[in-house]
mmCIF file of C-alpha atoms in Angstrom:
data_model
loop_
_atom_site.group_PDB
_atom_site.id
_atom_site.type_symbol
_atom_site.label_atom_id
_atom_site.label_comp_id
_atom_site.label_asym_id
_atom_site.label_seq_id
_atom_site.Cartn_x
_atom_site.Cartn_y
_atom_site.Cartn_z
ATOM 1 C CA MET R 216 5.595 -15.707 -11.404
ATOM 2 C CA GLU R 217 2.864 -16.238 -8.794
ATOM 3 C CA LEU R 218 2.359 -13.306 -6.425
ATOM 4 C CA GLN R 219 3.231 -15.377 -3.354
ATOM 5 C CA GLN R 220 6.469 -16.509 -4.947
ATOM 6 C CA LEU R 221 7.181 -12.929 -5.923
ATOM 7 C CA VAL R 222 6.740 -11.450 -2.446
ATOM 8 C CA ASP R 223 8.775 -14.295 -0.928
ATOM 9 C CA ARG R 224 11.583 -13.616 -3.399
ATOM 10 C CA ILE R 225 11.588 -9.885 -2.717
ATOM 11 C CA ALA R 226 11.580 -10.420 1.049
ATOM 12 C CA SER R 227 14.603 -12.711 0.721
ATOM 13 C CA GLU R 228 16.550 -10.228 -1.433
ATOM 14 C CA VAL R 229 16.118 -6.858 0.286
ATOM 15 C CA THR R 230 18.420 -5.686 3.058
ATOM 16 C CA PRO R 231 17.150 -3.094 5.547
ATOM 17 C CA GLY R 232 19.378 -0.038 5.875
ATOM 18 C CA GLY R 233 19.295 3.490 7.246
ATOM 19 C CA ALA R 234 18.193 4.635 10.707
ATOM 20 C CA VAL R 235 14.890 4.656 12.598
ATOM 21 C CA ALA R 236 13.117 7.959 13.284
ATOM 22 C CA ASP R 237 14.649 8.975 16.610
ATOM 23 C CA TYR R 238 12.873 12.314 17.031
ATOM 24 C CA ILE R 239 9.769 10.407 18.189
ATOM 25 C CA PRO R 240 11.097 8.316 21.116
ATOM 26 C CA ALA R 241 8.452 5.598 20.785
ATOM 27 C CA LEU R 242 9.593 4.977 17.195
ATOM 28 C CA ALA R 243 13.284 5.027 18.065
ATOM 29 C CA ARG R 244 12.915 1.690 19.880
ATOM 30 C CA ILE R 245 11.618 -0.269 16.864
ATOM 31 C CA ASP R 246 13.870 -3.010 15.448
ATOM 32 C CA PRO R 247 15.531 -1.435 12.380
ATOM 33 C CA HIS R 248 15.903 -4.850 10.728
ATOM 34 C CA ALA R 249 12.179 -5.659 10.684
ATOM 35 C CA PHE R 250 10.561 -6.146 7.282
ATOM 36 C CA GLY R 251 7.096 -6.962 5.985
ATOM 37 C CA LEU R 252 5.451 -6.905 2.555
ATOM 38 C CA ALA R 253 1.830 -7.448 1.531
ATOM 39 C CA VAL R 254 0.068 -7.283 -1.837
ATOM 40 C CA ALA R 255 -3.742 -7.122 -1.907
ATOM 41 C CA THR R 256 -5.508 -7.922 -5.170
ATOM 42 C CA LEU R 257 -8.777 -6.330 -6.264
ATOM 43 C CA ASP R 258 -10.814 -9.136 -4.685
ATOM 44 C CA GLY R 259 -9.106 -8.532 -1.338
ATOM 45 C CA GLU R 260 -6.853 -11.591 -1.374
ATOM 46 C CA VAL R 261 -3.538 -10.849 0.379
ATOM 47 C CA PHE R 262 -0.110 -12.286 -0.392
ATOM 48 C CA GLY R 263 2.425 -11.549 2.331
ATOM 49 C CA ALA R 264 6.013 -12.159 3.375
ATOM 50 C CA GLY R 265 8.088 -11.335 6.420
ATOM 51 C CA GLN R 266 6.311 -9.572 9.283
ATOM 52 C CA TYR R 267 3.427 -8.524 7.087
ATOM 53 C CA ASP R 268 0.860 -9.034 9.846
ATOM 54 C CA ARG R 269 2.748 -7.050 12.535
ATOM 55 C CA PRO R 270 1.145 -3.682 13.375
ATOM 56 C CA PHE R 271 3.262 -0.532 13.154
ATOM 57 C CA SER R 272 2.644 3.200 13.388
ATOM 58 C CA ILE R 273 1.303 4.412 10.035
ATOM 59 C CA GLN R 274 2.390 8.026 10.602
ATOM 60 C CA SER R 275 2.199 10.044 7.332
ATOM 61 C CA ILE R 276 0.578 7.205 5.399
ATOM 62 C CA SER R 277 -2.565 8.465 7.125
ATOM 63 C CA LYS R 278 -2.370 11.617 4.994
ATOM 64 C CA ALA R 279 -3.415 9.782 1.829
ATOM 65 C CA PHE R 280 -6.594 8.575 3.532
ATOM 66 C CA THR R 281 -7.492 11.912 5.136
ATOM 67 C CA LEU R 282 -7.083 13.621 1.763
ATOM 68 C CA ALA R 283 -9.437 11.063 0.200
ATOM 69 C CA LEU R 284 -11.994 11.600 2.977
ATOM 70 C CA ALA R 285 -11.810 15.375 2.508
ATOM 71 C CA LEU R 286 -12.233 15.107 -1.274
ATOM 72 C CA ALA R 287 -15.166 12.730 -0.805
ATOM 73 C CA GLU R 288 -16.998 15.672 0.753
ATOM 74 C CA ASN R 289 -15.975 18.398 -1.711
ATOM 75 C CA ASP R 290 -13.005 20.013 -3.459
ATOM 76 C CA ASP R 291 -12.925 23.009 -1.114
ATOM 77 C CA VAL R 292 -9.745 21.794 0.542
ATOM 78 C CA TRP R 293 -7.785 22.872 -2.559
ATOM 79 C CA SER R 294 -8.469 26.509 -1.652
ATOM 80 C CA ARG R 295 -6.348 25.960 1.474
ATOM 81 C CA VAL R 296 -3.533 23.700 0.265
ATOM 82 C CA GLY R 297 -1.631 23.305 -3.015
ATOM 83 C CA ARG R 298 -0.845 20.290 -5.181
ATOM 84 C CA GLU R 299 2.804 20.842 -6.072
ATOM 85 C CA PRO R 300 5.909 18.973 -4.877
ATOM 86 C CA SER R 301 7.648 20.838 -2.092
ATOM 87 C CA GLY R 302 11.319 20.177 -2.795
ATOM 88 C CA SER R 303 11.815 20.932 0.907
ATOM 89 C CA PRO R 304 11.797 18.867 4.122
ATOM 90 C CA PHE R 305 8.343 17.720 5.211
ATOM 91 C CA ASN R 306 8.362 20.000 8.264
ATOM 92 C CA SER R 307 9.815 23.128 6.635
ATOM 93 C CA LEU R 308 8.806 26.495 8.075
ATOM 94 C CA VAL R 309 10.666 28.541 5.468
ATOM 95 C CA GLN R 310 8.523 27.494 2.510
ATOM 96 C CA LEU R 311 5.321 28.098 4.442
ATOM 97 C CA GLU R 312 6.391 31.656 5.205
ATOM 98 C CA THR R 313 7.270 32.498 1.611
ATOM 99 C CA GLU R 314 3.890 31.171 0.449
ATOM 100 C CA GLN R 315 1.871 33.082 3.053
ATOM 101 C CA GLY R 316 0.470 30.205 5.059
ATOM 102 C CA ILE R 317 -0.676 27.999 2.151
ATOM 103 C CA PRO R 318 1.124 24.623 2.302
ATOM 104 C CA ARG R 319 2.597 23.387 -0.958
ATOM 105 C CA ASN R 320 0.755 20.037 -0.850
ATOM 106 C CA PRO R 321 -1.389 17.910 1.508
ATOM 107 C CA PHE R 322 1.375 15.433 2.313
ATOM 108 C CA ILE R 323 3.920 17.697 3.969
ATOM 109 C CA ASN R 324 3.141 18.214 7.645
ATOM 110 C CA ALA R 325 1.644 21.681 7.261
ATOM 111 C CA GLY R 326 -0.621 20.500 4.453
ATOM 112 C CA ALA R 327 -1.774 17.452 6.389
ATOM 113 C CA VAL R 328 -2.592 19.634 9.410
ATOM 114 C CA VAL R 329 -4.768 21.793 7.127
ATOM 115 C CA VAL R 330 -6.567 18.692 5.789
ATOM 116 C CA THR R 331 -7.172 17.485 9.359
ATOM 117 C CA ASP R 332 -8.503 20.935 10.261
ATOM 118 C CA HIS R 333 -10.684 20.813 7.141
ATOM 119 C CA LEU R 334 -12.220 17.500 8.259
ATOM 120 C CA GLY R 335 -12.988 19.107 11.602
ATOM 121 C CA LEU R 336 -13.458 17.731 15.104
ATOM 122 C CA GLY R 337 -13.430 13.952 15.299
ATOM 123 C CA ALA R 338 -11.261 13.633 12.174
ATOM 124 C CA ALA R 339 -9.100 10.889 13.700
ATOM 125 C CA ASP R 340 -12.131 8.820 14.720
ATOM 126 C CA ARG R 341 -13.602 9.181 11.223
ATOM 127 C CA LEU R 342 -10.339 7.988 9.729
ATOM 128 C CA LEU R 343 -10.107 5.099 12.171
ATOM 129 C CA GLU R 344 -13.629 3.922 11.336
ATOM 130 C CA PHE R 345 -12.883 4.130 7.609
ATOM 131 C CA LEU R 346 -9.675 2.115 8.009
ATOM 132 C CA ARG R 347 -11.427 -0.519 10.130
ATOM 133 C CA GLN R 348 -14.052 -0.982 7.440
ATOM 134 C CA GLU R 349 -11.662 -1.045 4.494
ATOM 135 C CA SER R 350 -9.092 -3.318 6.140
ATOM 136 C CA GLY R 351 -11.727 -5.653 7.541
ATOM 137 C CA ASN R 352 -10.022 -5.371 10.924
ATOM 138 C CA PRO R 353 -12.383 -3.925 13.572
ATOM 139 C CA ALA R 354 -9.618 -4.090 16.195
ATOM 140 C CA LEU R 355 -7.548 -1.289 14.639
ATOM 141 C CA ASP R 356 -6.811 1.501 17.089
ATOM 142 C CA VAL R 357 -4.512 4.357 18.008
ATOM 143 C CA ASP R 358 -1.273 3.341 19.732
ATOM 144 C CA PRO R 359 -1.467 5.444 22.921
ATOM 145 C CA GLU R 360 2.290 5.252 23.609
ATOM 146 C CA VAL R 361 3.158 6.584 20.161
ATOM 147 C CA ALA R 362 0.474 9.268 20.367
ATOM 148 C CA LYS R 363 1.736 10.482 23.747
ATOM 149 C CA SER R 364 5.347 10.456 22.571
ATOM 150 C CA GLU R 365 4.536 12.313 19.395
ATOM 151 C CA LEU R 366 2.370 14.922 21.113
ATOM 152 C CA GLU R 367 5.153 15.634 23.606
ATOM 153 C CA HIS R 368 7.564 16.261 20.719
ATOM 154 C CA SER R 369 5.306 18.268 18.388
ATOM 155 C CA ASP R 370 6.772 21.743 18.788
ATOM 156 C CA ARG R 371 7.564 22.042 15.080
ATOM 157 C CA ASN R 372 4.065 20.999 14.010
ATOM 158 C CA ARG R 373 2.580 23.377 16.573
ATOM 159 C CA ALA R 374 4.696 26.178 15.114
ATOM 160 C CA LEU R 375 3.505 25.322 11.593
ATOM 161 C CA ALA R 376 -0.125 25.347 12.714
ATOM 162 C CA HIS R 377 0.163 28.660 14.560
ATOM 163 C CA PHE R 378 1.896 30.195 11.566
ATOM 164 C CA MET R 379 -0.947 29.103 9.277
ATOM 165 C CA ALA R 380 -3.456 30.391 11.819
ATOM 166 C CA SER R 381 -1.788 33.807 11.619
ATOM 167 C CA TYR R 382 -2.690 33.820 7.909
ATOM 168 C CA GLY R 383 -6.272 32.718 8.593
ATOM 169 C CA ASN R 384 -5.720 29.197 7.273
ATOM 170 C CA MET R 385 -6.912 27.360 10.397
ATOM 171 C CA ARG R 386 -10.572 27.060 11.380
ATOM 172 C CA ASN R 387 -10.288 25.210 14.679
ATOM 173 C CA PRO R 388 -8.038 25.780 17.720
ATOM 174 C CA VAL R 389 -4.462 24.685 17.047
ATOM 175 C CA ASP R 390 -4.206 22.369 20.060
ATOM 176 C CA VAL R 391 -7.446 20.602 19.114
ATOM 177 C CA VAL R 392 -6.284 20.046 15.526
ATOM 178 C CA LEU R 393 -2.854 18.819 16.616
ATOM 179 C CA HIS R 394 -4.486 16.308 18.957
ATOM 180 C CA GLU R 395 -6.508 14.934 16.027
ATOM 181 C CA TYR R 396 -3.444 14.966 13.749
ATOM 182 C CA VAL R 397 -1.250 13.083 16.233
ATOM 183 C CA ARG R 398 -3.963 10.480 16.838
ATOM 184 C CA GLN R 399 -4.397 9.809 13.117
ATOM 185 C CA CYS R 400 -0.640 9.392 12.649
ATOM 186 C CA SER R 401 -0.463 7.044 15.641
ATOM 187 C CA ILE R 402 -2.919 4.469 14.295
ATOM 188 C CA ALA R 403 -1.260 1.040 14.252
ATOM 189 C CA MET R 404 -1.804 -1.210 11.228
ATOM 190 C CA SER R 405 -0.063 -4.131 9.568
ATOM 191 C CA CYS R 406 1.036 -4.338 5.945
ATOM 192 C CA ALA R 407 -1.938 -6.616 5.270
ATOM 193 C CA ASP R 408 -4.329 -4.105 6.864
ATOM 194 C CA LEU R 409 -2.919 -1.201 4.884
ATOM 195 C CA ALA R 410 -2.811 -3.040 1.568
ATOM 196 C CA ARG R 411 -6.507 -3.897 1.903
ATOM 197 C CA ALA R 412 -7.395 -0.387 3.049
ATOM 198 C CA THR R 413 -5.638 1.131 0.025
ATOM 199 C CA LEU R 414 -7.539 -0.980 -2.503
ATOM 200 C CA PHE R 415 -10.177 1.702 -3.096
ATOM 201 C CA LEU R 416 -7.511 3.694 -4.945
ATOM 202 C CA ALA R 417 -6.706 0.672 -7.130
ATOM 203 C CA ARG R 418 -10.448 0.284 -7.807
ATOM 204 C CA HIS R 419 -10.728 3.891 -9.003
ATOM 205 C CA GLY R 420 -12.586 5.028 -5.875
ATOM 206 C CA VAL R 421 -14.743 1.976 -5.069
ATOM 207 C CA ARG R 422 -14.662 0.712 -1.487
ATOM 208 C CA ASN R 423 -14.490 -2.907 -0.355
ATOM 209 C CA ASP R 424 -18.281 -3.053 0.148
ATOM 210 C CA GLY R 425 -18.920 -1.927 -3.434
ATOM 211 C CA THR R 426 -19.934 1.634 -2.571
ATOM 212 C CA ARG R 427 -18.019 4.538 -4.030
ATOM 213 C CA LEU R 428 -15.935 6.890 -1.898
ATOM 214 C CA LEU R 429 -14.523 8.874 -4.810
ATOM 215 C CA GLY R 430 -15.388 9.267 -8.450
ATOM 216 C CA VAL R 431 -12.898 8.048 -11.033
ATOM 217 C CA SER R 432 -11.473 11.557 -11.346
ATOM 218 C CA GLY R 433 -11.196 11.922 -7.580
ATOM 219 C CA ALA R 434 -9.252 8.678 -7.218
ATOM 220 C CA LYS R 435 -7.029 9.712 -10.123
ATOM 221 C CA ARG R 436 -6.243 12.981 -8.365
ATOM 222 C CA VAL R 437 -5.331 11.341 -5.070
ATOM 223 C CA ASN R 438 -3.067 8.912 -6.930
ATOM 224 C CA ALA R 439 -1.513 11.787 -8.886
ATOM 225 C CA VAL R 440 -0.656 13.736 -5.737
ATOM 226 C CA MET R 441 0.732 10.549 -4.186
ATOM 227 C CA LEU R 442 3.000 10.075 -7.211
ATOM 228 C CA THR R 443 4.315 13.642 -7.220
ATOM 229 C CA CYS R 444 4.336 14.401 -3.476
ATOM 230 C CA GLY R 445 3.939 11.166 -1.519
ATOM 231 C CA THR R 446 7.565 10.554 -0.543
ATOM 232 C CA TYR R 447 8.497 14.035 0.652
ATOM 233 C CA ASP R 448 11.340 15.665 -1.288
ATOM 234 C CA ALA R 449 12.367 12.313 -2.797
ATOM 235 C CA ALA R 450 9.195 11.991 -4.915
ATOM 236 C CA GLY R 451 11.073 12.319 -8.189
ATOM 237 C CA GLN R 452 13.506 9.567 -7.247
ATOM 238 C CA PHE R 453 10.606 7.366 -6.097
ATOM 239 C CA ALA R 454 8.746 7.878 -9.379
ATOM 240 C CA TYR R 455 11.955 7.115 -11.281
ATOM 241 C CA ARG R 456 12.682 3.905 -9.381
ATOM 242 C CA VAL R 457 9.188 2.596 -8.590
ATOM 243 C CA GLY R 458 6.806 4.234 -11.068
ATOM 244 C CA LEU R 459 3.709 3.996 -8.860
ATOM 245 C CA PRO R 460 1.676 6.359 -6.688
ATOM 246 C CA GLY R 461 2.949 5.911 -3.152
ATOM 247 C CA LYS R 462 2.792 7.390 0.328
ATOM 248 C CA SER R 463 5.431 6.845 2.962
ATOM 249 C CA GLY R 464 5.541 7.398 6.704
ATOM 250 C CA VAL R 465 8.408 7.763 9.164
ATOM 251 C CA GLY R 466 7.148 4.632 10.927
ATOM 252 C CA GLY R 467 8.797 2.815 8.002
ATOM 253 C CA GLY R 468 5.707 1.972 5.958
ATOM 254 C CA ILE R 469 4.976 2.767 2.315
ATOM 255 C CA ILE R 470 1.726 2.125 0.471
ATOM 256 C CA ALA R 471 1.654 1.948 -3.318
ATOM 257 C CA VAL R 472 -1.130 1.588 -5.884
ATOM 258 C CA VAL R 473 -1.250 -0.279 -9.189
ATOM 259 C CA PRO R 474 -4.532 1.063 -10.622
ATOM 260 C CA GLY R 475 -6.789 -1.751 -11.794
ATOM 261 C CA LYS R 476 -4.574 -4.469 -10.292
ATOM 262 C CA CYS R 477 -3.570 -4.268 -6.644
ATOM 263 C CA ALA R 478 -2.428 -2.276 -3.637
ATOM 264 C CA ILE R 479 0.870 -2.875 -1.864
ATOM 265 C CA CYS R 480 2.254 -2.085 1.564
ATOM 266 C CA VAL R 481 5.838 -2.582 2.623
ATOM 267 C CA TRP R 482 7.298 -1.893 6.057
ATOM 268 C CA SER R 483 10.868 -1.561 7.258
ATOM 269 C CA PRO R 484 11.531 1.103 9.897
ATOM 270 C CA ALA R 485 15.085 2.094 8.959
ATOM 271 C CA LEU R 486 14.844 5.316 6.927
ATOM 272 C CA ASP R 487 16.975 7.335 4.546
ATOM 273 C CA ALA R 488 17.822 11.004 5.146
ATOM 274 C CA ARG R 489 14.513 12.106 3.606
ATOM 275 C CA GLY R 490 12.305 9.961 5.822
ATOM 276 C CA ASN R 491 11.559 7.043 3.488
ATOM 277 C CA SER R 492 12.143 3.363 4.239
ATOM 278 C CA VAL R 493 15.331 2.211 2.515
ATOM 279 C CA ALA R 494 14.264 -1.432 2.223
ATOM 280 C CA GLY R 495 10.704 -0.372 1.408
ATOM 281 C CA VAL R 496 11.716 1.629 -1.659
ATOM 282 C CA ASP R 497 14.053 -1.178 -2.721
ATOM 283 C CA ALA R 498 11.252 -3.757 -2.387
ATOM 284 C CA LEU R 499 8.833 -1.671 -4.462
ATOM 285 C CA ASP R 500 11.524 -1.100 -7.085
ATOM 286 C CA ARG R 501 12.006 -4.859 -7.334
ATOM 287 C CA PHE R 502 8.245 -5.430 -7.443
ATOM 288 C CA THR R 503 7.648 -3.147 -10.431
ATOM 289 C CA THR R 504 10.770 -4.418 -12.188
ATOM 290 C CA LEU R 505 9.776 -8.076 -11.816
ATOM 291 C CA THR R 506 6.083 -7.599 -12.667
ATOM 292 C CA GLY R 507 6.374 -4.817 -15.232
ATOM 293 C CA TRP R 508 3.454 -3.130 -13.446
ATOM 294 C CA SER R 509 3.747 0.643 -13.467
ATOM 295 C CA VAL R 510 1.722 3.709 -14.387
ATOM 296 C CA PHE R 511 4.276 4.479 -17.106
#
């Protein structure tokens, strides 16, 4: 089946379900029935269906890219954050306390704050420039309404950051890091943008301009952490159903990687209880079932 026919079929079969993220008011107003799907092949060609060119807030999808940027510099970040699935909610304080300020992995909120702190001042602008280059869309930017809304409702993340600071696991002032973190999560991108921007992980670390961001091992490691930790405490179920490295965000997006073949982004803002898009997981399940493409 041709890829365009495939994405059209999937878009016609999935049914959005769940509820939008209402703890960030700017996200609570998004149409829960919206749906978009894009598949980008290694040469950058994009096959899309639904609202695949409509920008949305990438939220925690940003964490996959900030981890890659940190690892492109060095592996030092692993001294400050682990690589194991959390088995707990993405904003858990309890687990952070029992593990003395070292987050379980870079994709829960505490871990992503550490990675942002590790990248240092200007982390959000560095990420934005990288995403503009990889997506081929120089107009990408932070959604100021989402950023303001999220910053005004960031008490839990502020508590996580201060707790880590009490253990010496923060290098920069908490408020400065949280500002960077909120800005990176509030970048608005479409499924087509994100699918293109994720292609470097399908190319084993090679960017769209042919330069290398990560070595083969580095790309493998980012994909591995995405597979085991990328969908919060539902990573096992995601691996079981989809069988691909993936990273979700509470804006309703999910990116997924088929190494050596393509990158995928699906968006539907209605979420399950664990913060993952219901229709998004269903669409990716159908994609791997119909194509037979999986890392297993």
